[in-house]
Short mmCIF file of C-alpha atoms in Angstrom, two decimals:
data_model
loop_
_atom_site.label_atom_id
_atom_site.label_comp_id
_atom_site.label_asym_id
_atom_site.label_seq_id
_atom_site.Cartn_x
_atom_site.Cartn_y
_atom_site.Cartn_z
CA MET A 98 40.79 -2.65 -19.37
CA GLU A 99 43.67 -6.12 -20.97
CA THR A 100 45.17 -6.06 -17.39
CA GLN A 101 42.37 -6.50 -16.75
CA GLU A 102 41.97 -9.64 -13.50
CA PRO A 103 39.73 -13.26 -14.07
CA GLY A 104 36.12 -12.01 -12.31
CA GLU A 105 36.78 -8.13 -12.52
CA GLY A 106 34.75 -6.37 -14.05
CA THR A 107 31.79 -8.94 -13.32
CA PRO A 108 28.90 -9.15 -11.07
CA THR A 109 29.84 -8.72 -7.79
CA GLU A 110 29.13 -12.15 -5.31
CA ALA A 111 27.02 -11.98 -1.67
CA THR A 112 30.39 -13.68 -0.23
CA ILE A 113 32.70 -11.39 2.84
CA PRO A 114 35.99 -11.78 3.21
CA ALA A 115 36.71 -15.04 5.06
CA ASP A 116 38.80 -13.70 7.62
CA ALA A 117 36.54 -10.91 8.95
CA GLU A 118 36.15 -10.63 12.59
CA SER A 119 33.31 -11.13 14.33
CA ILE A 120 32.75 -8.01 16.82
CA GLY A 121 30.10 -9.93 18.91
CA ASP A 122 26.61 -10.34 18.31
CA TRP A 123 23.60 -7.72 18.34
CA ALA A 124 23.25 -7.45 21.84
CA THR A 125 26.62 -7.09 22.99
CA CYS A 126 27.17 -4.60 20.82
CA ALA A 127 23.95 -2.28 21.06
CA ALA A 128 24.23 -1.90 24.07
CA GLU A 129 26.47 0.67 23.09
CA PRO A 130 24.31 3.51 22.08
CA GLY A 131 25.83 4.92 19.17
CA TYR A 132 26.25 1.51 17.75
CA ARG A 133 22.24 0.42 18.29
CA ALA A 134 21.62 3.83 16.69
CA ALA A 135 24.13 3.77 13.75
CA VAL A 136 22.94 0.19 13.07
CA LEU A 137 19.08 1.47 13.17
CA ASP A 138 20.84 4.08 10.43
CA LEU A 139 21.75 1.48 7.82
CA LEU A 140 18.61 -0.63 8.25
CA GLY A 141 16.90 2.74 7.58
CA ALA A 142 18.51 3.85 4.27
CA LEU A 143 19.08 0.34 3.39
CA ALA A 144 15.39 -0.71 3.48
CA TYR A 145 14.43 2.66 2.13
CA GLY A 146 16.13 2.45 -0.75
CA GLU A 147 14.87 -0.68 -1.18
CA LEU A 148 11.22 0.20 -0.74
CA SER A 149 12.75 3.05 -3.25
CA ALA A 150 14.25 0.45 -6.18
CA PHE A 151 11.40 -1.55 -5.88
CA GLU A 152 9.06 1.96 -6.72
CA ARG A 153 11.29 2.62 -9.91
CA LEU A 154 11.78 -0.80 -11.39
CA ALA A 155 8.81 -1.11 -11.21
CA GLU A 156 8.24 2.50 -13.01
CA ASP A 157 11.13 1.62 -15.14
CA ALA A 158 9.60 -2.16 -16.63
CA LYS A 159 7.09 -0.38 -18.82
CA PHE A 160 9.96 0.83 -21.22
CA ALA A 161 10.51 -2.81 -21.88
CA PRO A 162 10.45 -3.47 -25.31
CA GLY A 163 7.91 -7.04 -24.78
CA LEU A 164 6.69 -9.35 -22.07
CA VAL A 165 9.79 -11.32 -20.98
CA ASP A 166 12.22 -8.02 -20.75
CA LYS A 167 9.25 -6.49 -18.69
CA ALA A 168 9.22 -9.96 -16.61
CA ALA A 169 12.67 -9.66 -15.74
CA LEU A 170 12.00 -6.04 -14.77
CA ALA A 171 9.67 -7.03 -12.21
CA ARG A 172 11.51 -9.25 -10.85
CA MET A 173 14.16 -7.68 -9.71
CA ALA A 174 11.37 -5.29 -8.55
CA SER A 175 9.61 -8.18 -6.63
CA ALA A 176 13.65 -9.03 -5.45
CA GLU A 177 13.63 -5.72 -3.78
CA PHE A 178 10.27 -5.84 -2.13
CA GLN A 179 11.12 -9.13 -0.49
CA HIS A 180 14.70 -7.67 0.67
CA TYR A 181 12.72 -4.06 1.72
CA GLN A 182 10.69 -6.57 4.35
CA LEU A 183 12.95 -8.41 5.38
CA LEU A 184 14.99 -5.00 6.85
CA ASN A 185 11.93 -3.81 8.11
CA ASP A 186 11.06 -6.66 10.33
CA ARG A 187 14.60 -6.08 11.09
CA ILE A 188 13.83 -3.04 12.47
CA ALA A 189 10.71 -4.01 14.00
CA GLU A 190 12.28 -6.40 16.09
CA VAL A 191 14.91 -4.77 17.70
CA GLY A 192 12.39 -2.14 18.76
CA ALA A 193 12.76 0.82 16.99
CA ASP A 194 9.21 1.99 14.45
CA PRO A 195 10.37 1.06 10.51
CA THR A 196 9.01 4.09 9.20
CA GLU A 197 10.59 6.70 11.68
CA VAL A 198 14.22 4.91 11.13
CA MET A 199 13.87 5.25 7.56
CA THR A 200 12.66 9.12 6.83
CA PRO A 201 15.98 10.03 6.81
CA PHE A 202 16.71 8.69 3.49
CA VAL A 203 13.55 9.34 1.88
CA GLU A 204 14.20 12.72 0.65
CA PRO A 205 18.31 11.45 -0.22
CA LEU A 206 17.33 8.35 -2.21
CA GLU A 207 14.15 10.60 -3.92
CA ALA A 208 16.47 12.99 -4.62
CA PHE A 209 18.88 10.32 -6.61
CA HIS A 210 15.97 8.82 -7.97
CA ARG A 211 14.29 12.01 -9.58
CA LEU A 212 17.80 13.31 -11.25
CA THR A 213 17.82 9.72 -12.85
CA ALA A 214 15.16 9.08 -14.28
CA PRO A 215 16.01 6.81 -17.14
CA SER A 216 14.46 8.33 -20.56
CA ASP A 217 14.13 4.83 -22.16
CA TRP A 218 14.78 0.90 -21.93
CA LEU A 219 18.53 0.74 -22.34
CA GLU A 220 18.81 4.13 -19.64
CA GLY A 221 16.49 2.00 -17.32
CA LEU A 222 18.44 -1.43 -17.10
CA VAL A 223 21.88 -0.07 -17.45
CA LYS A 224 20.76 1.58 -13.76
CA ALA A 225 19.38 -1.50 -12.56
CA TYR A 226 22.30 -3.00 -13.43
CA VAL A 227 24.78 -0.21 -11.97
CA GLY A 228 22.56 0.12 -8.66
CA ASP A 229 22.30 -3.68 -7.96
CA ALA A 230 25.61 -4.37 -8.36
CA ILE A 231 27.09 -0.88 -6.51
CA ALA A 232 24.18 -1.74 -3.89
CA THR A 233 26.25 -5.25 -3.28
CA ASP A 234 29.66 -3.65 -3.28
CA PHE A 235 28.27 -1.27 -0.86
CA TYR A 236 26.58 -4.75 1.64
CA ARG A 237 29.99 -5.85 1.40
CA GLU A 238 32.18 -3.22 2.40
CA VAL A 239 29.52 -2.82 5.37
CA ALA A 240 28.88 -6.06 6.35
CA VAL A 241 31.89 -6.77 7.78
CA ARG A 242 32.24 -4.20 9.82
CA LEU A 243 28.54 -5.64 11.45
CA ASP A 244 27.84 -7.42 14.27
CA ASP A 245 26.79 -11.02 13.58
CA ASP A 246 23.21 -10.78 14.03
CA THR A 247 23.47 -7.30 11.65
CA ARG A 248 26.05 -9.05 9.13
CA ASP A 249 23.47 -12.89 8.83
CA LEU A 250 20.85 -10.40 7.91
CA VAL A 251 23.21 -8.41 5.42
CA LEU A 252 24.07 -11.57 4.12
CA ARG A 253 20.93 -13.37 3.73
CA VAL A 254 19.34 -9.54 1.29
CA MET A 255 22.94 -9.90 -0.39
CA ALA A 256 22.54 -13.69 -1.57
CA GLU A 257 19.12 -12.52 -3.37
CA THR A 258 20.36 -10.40 -5.90
CA GLY A 259 22.20 -11.02 -8.56
CA HIS A 260 18.58 -10.37 -10.77
CA ALA A 261 20.32 -8.22 -13.41
CA ALA A 262 22.32 -10.51 -15.14
CA PHE A 263 20.27 -10.37 -18.47
CA ALA A 264 20.80 -6.52 -18.07
CA VAL A 265 24.23 -7.07 -19.14
CA ASP A 266 22.94 -9.46 -22.07
CA ARG A 267 20.60 -6.60 -23.41
CA VAL A 268 22.94 -3.73 -22.92
CA ARG A 269 26.01 -5.73 -24.94
CA GLN A 270 23.83 -6.71 -27.65
CA ALA A 271 22.56 -2.93 -27.54
CA ILE A 272 25.94 -1.96 -28.91
CA GLU A 273 26.86 -3.74 -30.72
CA ASP A 274 23.98 -3.33 -33.10
CA ASP A 275 24.31 -0.03 -32.59
CA PRO A 276 27.85 0.71 -31.62
CA ARG A 277 26.89 4.80 -30.71
CA VAL A 278 24.59 4.14 -27.91
CA GLY A 279 27.69 3.26 -26.25
CA GLY A 280 28.84 6.75 -25.84
CA ARG A 281 25.11 7.62 -24.52
CA LEU A 282 25.58 5.15 -22.36
CA ALA A 283 28.76 5.41 -21.14
CA LEU A 284 27.91 9.17 -20.11
CA TRP A 285 24.91 7.84 -18.02
CA GLY A 286 26.98 4.92 -16.12
CA ARG A 287 28.89 8.13 -14.87
CA ARG A 288 25.70 10.29 -14.13
CA LEU A 289 24.59 7.58 -12.06
CA MET A 290 27.33 6.46 -10.27
CA GLY A 291 27.74 10.59 -10.25
CA GLU A 292 24.70 11.49 -8.72
CA ALA A 293 24.33 8.84 -5.86
CA LEU A 294 28.02 9.41 -4.67
CA SER A 295 26.52 12.99 -4.40
CA GLN A 296 23.73 11.42 -2.41
CA ALA A 297 25.78 9.21 -0.03
CA GLN A 298 27.84 12.30 0.38
CA ARG A 299 25.11 14.42 1.96
CA VAL A 300 23.52 11.29 3.79
CA VAL A 301 27.49 10.86 5.07
CA ALA A 302 27.38 14.56 5.96
CA GLU A 303 24.58 15.24 8.21
CA ARG A 304 24.08 11.49 9.73
CA ASP A 305 28.09 11.48 11.99
CA ALA A 306 27.22 7.82 14.23
CA LEU A 307 26.28 6.12 10.45
CA SER A 308 29.63 7.74 8.60
CA ASN A 309 31.58 5.87 11.66
CA LEU A 310 30.36 3.10 11.33
CA LEU A 311 30.95 2.79 7.67
CA VAL A 312 34.43 4.08 7.94
CA GLY A 313 35.47 1.74 11.01
CA GLY A 314 32.90 0.27 12.99
CA ALA A 315 31.84 0.87 16.49
CA GLN A 316 35.08 0.97 18.27
CA VAL A 317 35.85 4.45 15.52
CA LYS A 318 35.16 7.64 17.50
CA GLY A 319 35.06 10.64 15.36
CA PHE A 320 33.92 11.12 12.40
CA ASP A 321 36.50 10.24 9.09
CA LEU A 322 36.15 12.05 5.64
CA VAL A 323 39.24 10.41 4.80
CA GLU A 324 37.62 6.98 5.50
CA VAL A 325 34.41 7.39 4.34
CA GLY A 326 35.47 8.98 1.20
CA LYS A 327 38.48 5.76 0.64
CA MET A 328 35.23 3.80 0.75
CA PHE A 329 33.33 5.25 -1.74
CA ASN A 330 36.56 5.16 -3.69
CA ARG A 331 36.84 1.25 -3.91
CA ILE A 332 33.25 1.49 -5.24
CA THR A 333 33.92 3.66 -7.63
CA GLU A 334 36.38 1.40 -8.60
CA ALA A 335 34.70 -1.23 -9.16
CA HIS A 336 31.41 0.85 -11.05
CA THR A 337 33.76 2.07 -13.13
CA ARG A 338 35.47 -1.67 -14.16
CA ARG A 339 31.41 -2.91 -14.65
CA MET A 340 31.44 -0.69 -16.87
CA ALA A 341 34.46 -1.49 -19.38
CA ALA A 342 33.64 -5.05 -18.85
CA LEU A 343 29.69 -3.42 -19.89
CA GLY A 344 31.68 -1.90 -22.88
CA LEU A 345 31.29 1.09 -21.33
CA ALA A 346 34.26 3.41 -20.81
CA SER A 347 33.87 5.38 -17.70
CA MET B 111 -27.79 -5.57 5.07
CA GLU B 112 -29.71 -6.31 8.18
CA THR B 113 -29.96 -9.74 5.81
CA GLN B 114 -26.23 -10.01 5.19
CA GLU B 115 -26.07 -13.86 6.07
CA PRO B 116 -22.07 -14.94 8.16
CA GLY B 117 -18.96 -14.77 5.27
CA GLU B 118 -21.34 -12.59 2.61
CA GLY B 119 -19.12 -9.45 1.80
CA THR B 120 -16.14 -10.39 3.02
CA PRO B 121 -13.40 -10.75 1.44
CA THR B 122 -13.56 -14.26 -0.72
CA GLU B 123 -11.79 -17.22 0.22
CA ALA B 124 -9.40 -19.25 -1.13
CA THR B 125 -11.14 -22.81 -1.19
CA ILE B 126 -13.86 -24.08 -3.86
CA PRO B 127 -17.42 -26.02 -2.94
CA ALA B 128 -16.03 -29.91 -1.56
CA ASP B 129 -18.06 -31.81 -3.84
CA ALA B 130 -16.68 -30.04 -7.08
CA GLU B 131 -16.08 -33.39 -8.95
CA SER B 132 -12.90 -34.33 -10.81
CA ILE B 133 -12.85 -34.25 -14.68
CA GLY B 134 -8.87 -36.14 -14.45
CA ASP B 135 -5.62 -34.76 -14.55
CA TRP B 136 -4.02 -32.73 -17.36
CA ALA B 137 -2.38 -35.39 -19.27
CA THR B 138 -5.37 -36.71 -19.86
CA CYS B 139 -7.84 -33.76 -20.77
CA ALA B 140 -5.16 -31.91 -22.66
CA ALA B 141 -5.31 -35.17 -24.97
CA GLU B 142 -8.01 -32.69 -26.09
CA PRO B 143 -6.56 -30.04 -28.76
CA GLY B 144 -9.99 -27.62 -27.42
CA TYR B 145 -9.15 -28.39 -23.70
CA ARG B 146 -5.38 -27.60 -23.64
CA ALA B 147 -6.30 -23.86 -25.93
CA ALA B 148 -8.76 -23.42 -23.61
CA VAL B 149 -6.45 -23.90 -20.30
CA LEU B 150 -3.70 -22.33 -22.32
CA ASP B 151 -5.84 -19.06 -23.22
CA LEU B 152 -6.74 -19.01 -18.96
CA LEU B 153 -3.44 -19.71 -17.81
CA GLY B 154 -2.43 -16.67 -20.24
CA ALA B 155 -5.11 -14.16 -19.44
CA LEU B 156 -4.21 -14.73 -15.83
CA ALA B 157 -0.14 -14.44 -15.91
CA TYR B 158 -1.02 -11.39 -17.73
CA GLY B 159 -3.41 -10.13 -15.49
CA GLU B 160 -1.25 -10.47 -12.74
CA LEU B 161 2.02 -8.78 -14.50
CA SER B 162 -0.29 -6.26 -15.64
CA ALA B 163 -1.19 -6.23 -11.83
CA PHE B 164 1.81 -5.83 -10.44
CA GLU B 165 2.84 -2.98 -12.91
CA ARG B 166 -0.11 -1.28 -11.85
CA LEU B 167 -0.53 -2.10 -7.97
CA ALA B 168 3.42 -0.70 -8.32
CA GLU B 169 2.39 2.32 -9.48
CA ASP B 170 -0.20 3.02 -7.26
CA ALA B 171 1.58 2.74 -4.67
CA LYS B 172 3.01 6.75 -4.86
CA PHE B 173 0.02 7.15 -3.98
CA ALA B 174 0.83 7.07 -0.83
CA PRO B 175 0.19 9.11 1.65
CA GLY B 176 2.65 7.19 4.26
CA LEU B 177 5.93 4.77 4.21
CA VAL B 178 3.41 1.96 6.24
CA ASP B 179 0.94 2.49 3.22
CA LYS B 180 3.50 1.81 0.34
CA ALA B 181 4.94 -0.89 1.74
CA ALA B 182 1.43 -2.37 1.99
CA LEU B 183 0.53 -1.73 -1.58
CA ALA B 184 3.89 -2.73 -2.91
CA ARG B 185 3.72 -6.08 -0.93
CA MET B 186 0.43 -6.59 -2.85
CA ALA B 187 2.31 -6.03 -6.26
CA SER B 188 5.18 -8.58 -5.05
CA ALA B 189 2.71 -10.89 -3.93
CA GLU B 190 1.16 -10.67 -8.11
CA PHE B 191 4.32 -11.20 -9.12
CA GLN B 192 4.85 -14.28 -7.50
CA HIS B 193 1.22 -15.33 -9.20
CA TYR B 194 2.61 -14.65 -12.45
CA GLN B 195 6.33 -16.46 -11.70
CA LEU B 196 3.92 -19.33 -11.16
CA LEU B 197 1.33 -18.99 -13.78
CA ASN B 198 4.06 -18.32 -16.72
CA ASP B 199 6.62 -21.35 -15.36
CA ARG B 200 3.75 -23.22 -16.02
CA ILE B 201 3.09 -22.00 -19.15
CA ALA B 202 6.31 -23.04 -19.84
CA GLU B 203 6.03 -26.48 -18.79
CA VAL B 204 3.11 -27.71 -20.31
CA GLY B 205 5.22 -26.67 -22.98
CA ALA B 206 3.83 -23.43 -24.85
CA ASP B 207 5.43 -20.12 -25.35
CA PRO B 208 4.19 -18.18 -22.24
CA THR B 209 4.43 -14.45 -24.35
CA GLU B 210 3.05 -16.00 -27.07
CA VAL B 211 0.05 -17.48 -24.69
CA MET B 212 -0.06 -13.93 -23.07
CA THR B 213 -0.96 -12.00 -26.31
CA PRO B 214 -3.37 -11.93 -26.78
CA PHE B 215 -4.76 -10.77 -23.06
CA VAL B 216 -2.18 -8.15 -23.02
CA GLU B 217 -4.56 -5.12 -25.35
CA PRO B 218 -7.38 -5.95 -23.19
CA LEU B 219 -5.72 -5.84 -19.86
CA GLU B 220 -3.97 -2.77 -20.60
CA ALA B 221 -7.09 -1.81 -21.29
CA PHE B 222 -8.52 -2.17 -18.57
CA HIS B 223 -6.05 0.13 -16.66
CA ARG B 224 -6.13 2.63 -18.92
CA LEU B 225 -9.57 3.26 -18.12
CA THR B 226 -9.35 2.77 -14.31
CA ALA B 227 -6.11 4.80 -13.48
CA PRO B 228 -7.34 5.66 -10.29
CA SER B 229 -6.69 9.21 -9.29
CA ASP B 230 -6.02 9.30 -5.56
CA TRP B 231 -4.61 6.77 -2.75
CA LEU B 232 -8.62 6.40 -2.45
CA GLU B 233 -9.60 5.50 -5.42
CA GLY B 234 -6.08 3.46 -5.67
CA LEU B 235 -6.95 1.30 -2.34
CA VAL B 236 -10.82 0.39 -4.02
CA LYS B 237 -8.90 -0.59 -6.66
CA ALA B 238 -6.43 -2.79 -5.29
CA TYR B 239 -8.98 -4.74 -3.34
CA VAL B 240 -12.30 -4.73 -6.06
CA GLY B 241 -9.61 -6.45 -8.60
CA ASP B 242 -8.04 -8.49 -6.19
CA ALA B 243 -11.83 -9.89 -4.83
CA ILE B 244 -12.91 -10.29 -8.54
CA ALA B 245 -9.31 -11.91 -9.40
CA THR B 246 -9.83 -14.54 -6.57
CA ASP B 247 -13.94 -14.95 -7.52
CA PHE B 248 -13.17 -15.69 -11.23
CA TYR B 249 -10.50 -17.73 -9.59
CA ARG B 250 -13.29 -19.62 -7.97
CA GLU B 251 -15.26 -20.13 -11.00
CA VAL B 252 -12.67 -21.46 -13.05
CA ALA B 253 -11.04 -23.61 -10.70
CA VAL B 254 -14.36 -26.13 -10.40
CA ARG B 255 -14.18 -26.45 -14.29
CA LEU B 256 -10.76 -27.60 -14.41
CA ASP B 257 -8.00 -31.01 -14.40
CA ASP B 258 -6.44 -31.83 -11.37
CA ASP B 259 -3.51 -30.12 -11.79
CA THR B 260 -4.78 -26.62 -13.55
CA ARG B 261 -6.96 -26.81 -10.50
CA ASP B 262 -3.89 -27.03 -7.62
CA LEU B 263 -1.91 -24.34 -9.44
CA VAL B 264 -4.91 -21.93 -9.57
CA LEU B 265 -5.66 -22.47 -5.99
CA ARG B 266 -2.19 -22.24 -4.60
CA VAL B 267 -2.30 -19.14 -6.49
CA MET B 268 -5.82 -18.33 -4.72
CA ALA B 269 -4.23 -19.27 -1.40
CA GLU B 270 -2.07 -16.66 -1.58
CA THR B 271 -3.95 -13.48 -1.98
CA GLY B 272 -5.72 -11.72 0.47
CA HIS B 273 -3.14 -8.86 1.01
CA ALA B 274 -6.18 -6.43 0.29
CA ALA B 275 -7.35 -6.85 3.11
CA PHE B 276 -5.23 -3.20 4.80
CA ALA B 277 -7.57 -1.11 1.76
CA VAL B 278 -10.82 -2.21 3.92
CA ASP B 279 -9.79 -0.73 6.67
CA ARG B 280 -8.27 2.19 5.20
CA VAL B 281 -11.23 3.35 3.42
CA ARG B 282 -13.77 2.71 5.91
CA GLN B 283 -11.66 5.22 7.61
CA ALA B 284 -11.58 7.61 4.65
CA ILE B 285 -15.31 7.44 4.62
CA GLU B 286 -15.86 8.40 8.83
CA ASP B 287 -13.62 10.64 8.54
CA ASP B 288 -15.56 12.52 5.25
CA PRO B 289 -19.44 10.51 4.35
CA ARG B 290 -19.06 12.22 1.10
CA VAL B 291 -15.91 11.11 -0.14
CA GLY B 292 -18.24 7.44 -0.17
CA GLY B 293 -20.36 8.67 -3.11
CA ARG B 294 -17.58 9.54 -4.58
CA LEU B 295 -15.81 5.55 -4.33
CA ALA B 296 -19.17 4.61 -4.70
CA LEU B 297 -19.60 5.79 -8.33
CA TRP B 298 -15.87 4.45 -8.49
CA GLY B 299 -16.79 1.14 -7.28
CA ARG B 300 -19.14 1.31 -9.65
CA ARG B 301 -16.71 2.18 -12.53
CA LEU B 302 -14.17 -0.76 -11.69
CA MET B 303 -17.07 -3.54 -12.12
CA GLY B 304 -18.39 -2.11 -15.79
CA GLU B 305 -14.99 -2.08 -17.40
CA ALA B 306 -13.70 -5.20 -15.83
CA LEU B 307 -17.33 -6.64 -17.57
CA SER B 308 -16.88 -4.53 -20.58
CA GLN B 309 -13.25 -6.70 -21.06
CA ALA B 310 -14.02 -9.51 -20.36
CA GLN B 311 -17.05 -9.81 -23.01
CA ARG B 312 -14.61 -8.50 -25.40
CA VAL B 313 -12.51 -11.36 -24.30
CA VAL B 314 -15.19 -13.81 -24.19
CA ALA B 315 -16.24 -12.76 -27.69
CA GLU B 316 -12.81 -13.05 -29.03
CA ARG B 317 -11.56 -16.80 -27.84
CA ASP B 318 -13.98 -18.88 -27.93
CA ALA B 319 -12.66 -22.19 -26.60
CA LEU B 320 -11.67 -19.75 -23.52
CA SER B 321 -15.71 -19.33 -23.29
CA ASN B 322 -17.14 -23.20 -23.41
CA LEU B 323 -14.33 -23.78 -20.58
CA LEU B 324 -15.49 -21.02 -18.30
CA VAL B 325 -18.70 -22.26 -18.78
CA GLY B 326 -19.59 -26.46 -18.78
CA GLY B 327 -15.95 -27.26 -18.96
CA ALA B 328 -14.68 -29.21 -21.56
CA GLN B 329 -17.54 -31.24 -21.81
CA VAL B 330 -19.68 -28.04 -23.39
CA LYS B 331 -19.44 -28.32 -26.44
CA GLY B 332 -20.80 -24.60 -28.94
CA PHE B 333 -20.58 -21.25 -27.33
CA ASP B 334 -23.01 -20.41 -24.69
CA LEU B 335 -23.49 -16.53 -24.13
CA VAL B 336 -26.07 -17.41 -21.35
CA GLU B 337 -24.04 -19.15 -19.19
CA VAL B 338 -21.22 -16.75 -19.67
CA GLY B 339 -23.61 -14.30 -18.35
CA LYS B 340 -24.79 -16.49 -15.71
CA MET B 341 -21.11 -16.25 -14.56
CA PHE B 342 -20.63 -12.37 -14.82
CA ASN B 343 -23.52 -11.85 -13.17
CA ARG B 344 -22.47 -14.30 -9.96
CA ILE B 345 -18.97 -11.97 -9.38
CA THR B 346 -21.59 -9.23 -9.82
CA GLU B 347 -23.12 -9.92 -7.09
CA ALA B 348 -20.43 -10.17 -4.76
CA HIS B 349 -18.77 -7.03 -6.00
CA THR B 350 -22.57 -6.09 -5.39
CA ARG B 351 -21.99 -7.17 -1.57
CA ARG B 352 -18.87 -6.19 -1.06
CA MET B 353 -19.25 -2.53 -1.85
CA ALA B 354 -21.96 -2.77 0.85
CA ALA B 355 -20.76 -4.36 3.09
CA LEU B 356 -17.24 -1.29 2.43
CA GLY B 357 -20.20 1.34 3.37
CA LEU B 358 -20.04 1.75 -0.37
CA ALA B 359 -23.50 1.42 -2.14
CA SER B 360 -23.03 0.17 -5.51
#
């Protein structure tokens, strides 16, 4: 990673390109039923994503070697719950039923967590860090395609991430203490990204409106697997850079 | 419960008697090493109590029959974490090490949770409600014996409780649907209180300074088991009234 640019591989920031164009406010955009359905899908996926992240982080806190670390993971979990609350409230605000809107995403997210249950504290830390970073990348990718009101919400949720920074120090220290740990965690990081992509592909295959939104905004009609693939590639590349920066070849 | 006074058996409020006298501010009171040690014990016990409540509530959320209930328990857990944060920050602010201050209370609190792990959603709900109420009773008992600054903190934490109210509706409905549930949950409520008292007695026996604070403030010297017993009795009586109001003979 000698060619790494400054800032690459570091935790992502809660910003979007300054030149992101406005496509209008929620009231205007949501007049189109396809757009409304797509954004509700997105909010449902994000909301359940945050709620399940809360649950799993809280559970993984049991592996913490001490009270400071336990509290740090609990702090992340608590932040995820606040995100969930914002997203849930927004779904209700636009007149939809949060449970109904979240339900299609319960199984893919539960499958992801079931298949990536950490077996120890370090795996839990890497998962917390990777999950936080992928979520932030995804939020940023999607923010530019949204109406002003939904974008504001997404940026508000994103602005409160970054609690995973403590994980970086802990993982680096563990690898320094025992370099063999690096090999194991590199495999683990790859597996996390693989399972995340696998479940994301599943969602994309089942939710046409959401997929269209993800790749081109309300304007794009028709499902474009290539564009979805490109977005996943960008997120995977960012993950790869972050893992390398962490000392984990992925 | 025909003789029940208004307000009895209902969730407790974040108030203390208006005539509670000031014993001075933290700086004045903490000049006495015994007082400082006692308040640090108290803050440590409360802080770890909140952190472990966070963990257990988050874990018990897995029993939730649906997303709304899961989120309600997660909301309680998240609130407990905020309480933990306030208490933890205060411990650090007065120059003590939060981990060191919490450590004596880890084992009694973990033992309590180990011995009262709910086996289903309703047991989890009753535990959430009972735990919240006992904590509030205890905070109120202790608030009147504290210096102004510590009292403000305790009242701030207390003011943010009350998230367990949803549990009352759920439990009442379950008993209405199947009255046999009431018998089982009444036993469970009794066991929760019994284990809480048992661990509290253990803490009292081991922490002299804290025990003195609990029964008489900084002025009282010498350990008074009778006074501690009276305080526990008041909390037990409030618990009994609440259980009765919930339709659970205790």
